[in-house]
Amino acid sequence: MLRLTGLTKRYDRGDPALNGVDLVVPDGEVVALIGPSGAGKSTLIRCTNRLVEPTSGSVELDGEVITALSSAGLRVARRRMGMIFQEFALIERLTVMENVLSGRLGYVGFWASWFRRFPPEDVRQAFHYLDRVGLAGFENKRADALSGGQRQRVGIARALMQSPALLLVDEPTASLDPRTSRQIMRLILELCGERGLAAIVNIHDVALAREFAHRIVGLRKGVVVFDGKPEALTPDALTTIYGSEETDA
Amino acid sequence: MPEYPDVWRKPPFIASAWLRWGIGFAVALYLATAIGSVNINWVRLSVGLPRGWRFLTSFFPPDFLSRGDEILEGLEESLAMTVTATAAGVALGIPLGLGAARNLAARPVYLVCRTIIAGSRTLQELIVAIFFVKMFGFGPFAGMLTLTFSSVGFIAKLIAERIEAVDTAPLDAIRSTGASWLQWVNYAIQPQVMPRLVGLSLYRLDINFRESAVLGIVGAGGIGATLNTSLDRYEYSTAAAILLSIVAIVLVAEYASGSIRERLR
């Protein structure tokens, strides 16, 4: 279970990007985080695994206070938070298999990873996940030889290799066509269901969020302004989140 | 999950095992023989070390005063050479760089520009300097020409590479407005390569100044000439003062260019 308490991030100048966000995500729940550009969606995800250091507030995963950890402790904790990115963030010049196995780097020593001699269990797991995301037989292709949808599947397999308790998903479909977007969202949802993973999914596409998420959280100017079931997301609620067309949001 | 393999090997870069090991063995063999052929002589090394030390200590204390006027004159000359050569090098290097960028220039233009660049870059500064000294006589003019010649190749090659790496979406966007070629370069390319161009020019300024300290040895003027004279007269204290001045100026240039680039982001 993920618990954010009073999470605040203030960059050097201007208004806070996140302002006292409280959020609890139980295991197995997929939360779609929606809101206008600049509302703090990415900041929230990145503060959770401390890629961005929060200014104040706390992040707690399964009872462990992530925000209180030293850098060594944070490294260990990060293994349980798989991240999936908008532009896939694969290492383009490495093979698909190396990209997937890189999800184990937090568990494997330097020389084993240097010589690409991952433990047999990890390799078997990697083949299994490649098969699960529909990329069996792609292990020796270079990542830059894949299509967008295939790359995102590699990104998902890499996150799963971490044996995460939580998935942090930042705009997984923004670079994909509608059909591929739906496939990817369905895959993420299924995997969270199979493994009881909690997930926070930043997403621009409200229709996709409605269809696939268990719960929707609306963020505006760094503040949670909506939190409820997809059915509760009425036109009025959307206006609260995004502002009306006439006003400058 | 028993059906999945538990071993994976990265496909090697060279597929044929024979070729892979053959190349590796050949390189190792050559390295071993090459190391053998350079005659590392420990006796000579042990004799040479104290001799080198004596040479170094004769540089101390540095003497800025007894030849102060000559040092100052040499530095001024070097600075003038450096600045003019860098300005000329950038002015000539930009058009050459545009011509040498594969995504801008027609094939024949590209080949001609690349050939000029290759010529400028293969000839070492000292050799070019000797040539210009023969042509135009001793003095900073030959040095200035030498530095210009090598700056042109440097700027053109590196700016061409930056142009080839520009983001292509703006190129299409500006072309689709009906812009002329020059407008296209001005709007779609120039803003993208400007920070790199400024950085390169400042870096080249730095290189040219250091280079000017060497060119004097073959008679191409500047602080190098002063340095050479002091070494010929066995005035090592003065030579030390000159070297320290060069170091100081290079450090100032380094710091200045760093802060300028910082502002230019």
Short mmCIF file of C-alpha atoms in Angstrom, two decimals, chain A residues 95 97-98 117 120 123-124 127-128 131 139-140, chain B residues 1-11 13:
data_model
loop_
_atom_site.label_atom_id
_atom_site.label_comp_id
_atom_site.label_asym_id
_atom_site.label_seq_id
_atom_site.Cartn_x
_atom_site.Cartn_y
_atom_site.Cartn_z
CA THR A 95 19.23 -5.47 -27.07
CA MET A 97 16.97 -8.65 -23.44
CA GLU A 98 19.54 -6.29 -21.92
CA ARG A 117 25.67 -13.00 -16.55
CA PRO A 120 19.40 -18.19 -14.29
CA VAL A 123 16.95 -14.88 -17.28
CA ARG A 124 14.05 -17.33 -17.12
CA PHE A 127 11.97 -14.75 -21.14
CA HIS A 128 8.70 -15.29 -19.31
CA ASP A 131 6.41 -13.81 -23.69
CA GLU A 139 15.25 -10.84 -27.16
CA ASN A 140 18.20 -10.28 -29.51
CA MET B 1 7.98 -21.75 -15.64
CA PRO B 2 10.07 -24.69 -16.80
CA GLU B 3 9.55 -23.97 -20.51
CA TYR B 4 11.70 -20.81 -20.54
CA PRO B 5 15.50 -20.96 -21.01
CA ASP B 6 17.58 -19.77 -18.08
CA VAL B 7 20.65 -18.79 -20.08
CA TRP B 8 21.03 -15.89 -22.42
CA ARG B 9 24.15 -14.68 -24.22
CA LYS B 10 24.36 -11.33 -25.94
CA PRO B 11 24.88 -11.90 -29.68
CA PHE B 13 29.28 -7.92 -32.54
#
